[in-house]
């Protein structure tokens, strides 16, 4: 990262000449940075991407390094599906001949890796075998082609499709992956759907040349159910653990007797009105006959993921196939002594799931893992599907609200406001610039290609485009700045340490939040000086660039940030608010840095490891929620899952986003001999910040040793400075 040209300084302490220069600089900047509204109104976004914000060659090179293996995997998957389609069109004898050639070739290839003597003997044998196998092919090929009436035209279609997609790669980059080329190539006219999975192995086979995602490599432990019974992702402990250490931990809330102390918790009596679970059901699932729902709520042991925000949302249709979003409710017990199949140190135990906001004994019953609610689910097929619907809702809320809305679209207007009101030499701009890097161009790409009608999000989520946009806007309207301070947010949701003793994301992220606050406080103390806090408060109040920035941040016509409770209303017509509190400024700046770094990392970098294997979690589901009377088999779960092209899109998208990391939190220069900060007194502050981050890295690694599987998404080494992907 290049160094800024001027030493950082507060505007009230510079010469009149320098003040005029900064004023002119900001006048020019206001022509480059402006706001506009899109189909996500009233969320403000940047009207354009200034040239200075565009991707650099080194950034594009890093993306290319991730993009190249994706191209190879994409080709391998398509070729594999084409081979399957073509072979299915050939007679059995012909297929056997091709198999003989393949086997002979594999033997010959393997022989080349053996020792010289062995190699000589085997090669003679295997070459002869290969020649004999090949000799049969020409005699059979003509008859086979004559018998496969759709083969010639499909070959042309497939070749054209491949040529088209690779030209799009060159033209459009990564977003071309997520076009419907596989569907176009492999759609058939004779009722055979080669994109329909026939087993969960078909989804594993999408990782042809890529390493399988982490969730398929979770180390088996003695307390886990045997793989012959259930795969890890199917097990109830895993489903519960995802709520505290998964790809989206933002939905879990405490269930308490009242919300007088934590406004975001769910009140037990209100929950029971929607989901009328009884003590008898609760006790049969939990295994504790002495614990009632009232007692569990009173003791801080009940938790819920309630997807009420999805009620009434429309499903989408793709390739004439309907997808079905739901608004489920999933109840959990923090079980200090969990039953068999859970970690003995305590676990988030799933109790029940209702796949609608309104209970109905037939259409929307309460499902449990042991079917104690008598829903014709002896084999647990409905329970597995119910968990899939919860994971689906979590994935939809993740992509729309937790990721795009709460991170990308939250930071964007702040960047515009900062560049319009803070000069390049202002200490705040010097500090924040690395945490704003590449966010505007990455958001611009998202707005214009990923979340438009027919774009990536429309392909990989069950909700319609309008419904996805509604979720983002509704969440934006409820969002309040000060409520996002992590320590405060966990308390509001009823999931702080005093309530919930084990929450990997919370434990790790609070360490980062504390370190960021300390760093920001030390940095700002270098410029807002004084012998007392009151003296610093006065300098904050006198910083007119800061005051202008704050007022533009909260202006509904500009950045439109709501809920900055630390500001003071004034009688001034030009500035409705003023910041006079140095400590509040520290928290304000810290939250911006935290959101752009740690918070974004938690939702972005989990996409490939935890969201790319569709049987575990899919953004789309292709079947309606089961009813009580439905009689299901083991085939019904597979019928819910997306076609292989959609699965590949979601996996490819996750791989790309999860594997591009431009820089590292707290590291501001690529050259260890050159500091990004021109002010020499900042070096010691940055060094101390980096040392604290190194210690946090060690602490997280230590905590991961005792977790069911590691939670890496808050490791400082894996957290970038900015939302750059």
Short mmCIF file of C-alpha atoms in Angstrom, two decimals, residues 6 23 54 60 76 99 101 126 159 169 182 192 197 215-216 219 239 249 298 307 328 386 417 444 488 498 542 645 717:
data_model
loop_
_atom_site.label_atom_id
_atom_site.label_comp_id
_atom_site.label_asym_id
_atom_site.label_seq_id
_atom_site.Cartn_x
_atom_site.Cartn_y
_atom_site.Cartn_z
CA UNK A 6 1.17 14.49 3.78
CA UNK A 23 -10.80 23.08 1.36
CA UNK A 54 -10.34 0.97 -8.73
CA UNK A 60 -6.32 -8.49 -9.85
CA UNK A 76 -13.74 -30.79 -15.32
CA UNK A 99 -14.33 -48.62 -20.26
CA UNK A 101 -9.76 -48.42 -23.15
CA UNK A 126 -0.26 -52.84 -20.93
CA UNK A 159 -19.02 -27.36 -27.94
CA UNK A 169 -14.75 -15.69 -18.61
CA UNK A 182 -24.44 -25.85 -17.82
CA UNK A 192 -33.57 -37.07 -18.87
CA UNK A 197 -28.45 -35.49 -8.51
CA UNK A 215 -17.00 -29.64 6.53
CA UNK A 216 -16.32 -32.88 4.63
CA UNK A 219 -12.04 -35.11 12.16
CA UNK A 239 -26.66 -28.44 13.44
CA UNK A 249 -24.18 -16.84 13.89
CA UNK A 298 -35.11 -18.44 33.70
CA UNK A 307 -36.71 -16.41 10.84
CA UNK A 328 -38.89 -21.54 10.29
CA UNK A 386 -36.69 -29.60 8.74
CA UNK A 417 -18.96 10.61 3.41
CA UNK A 444 -20.26 -1.87 -7.67
CA UNK A 488 -23.49 -4.50 23.38
CA UNK A 498 -23.05 -14.47 31.40
CA UNK A 542 -13.14 21.93 17.43
CA UNK A 645 -25.60 -26.46 -12.06
CA UNK A 717 -4.02 -13.69 9.94
#
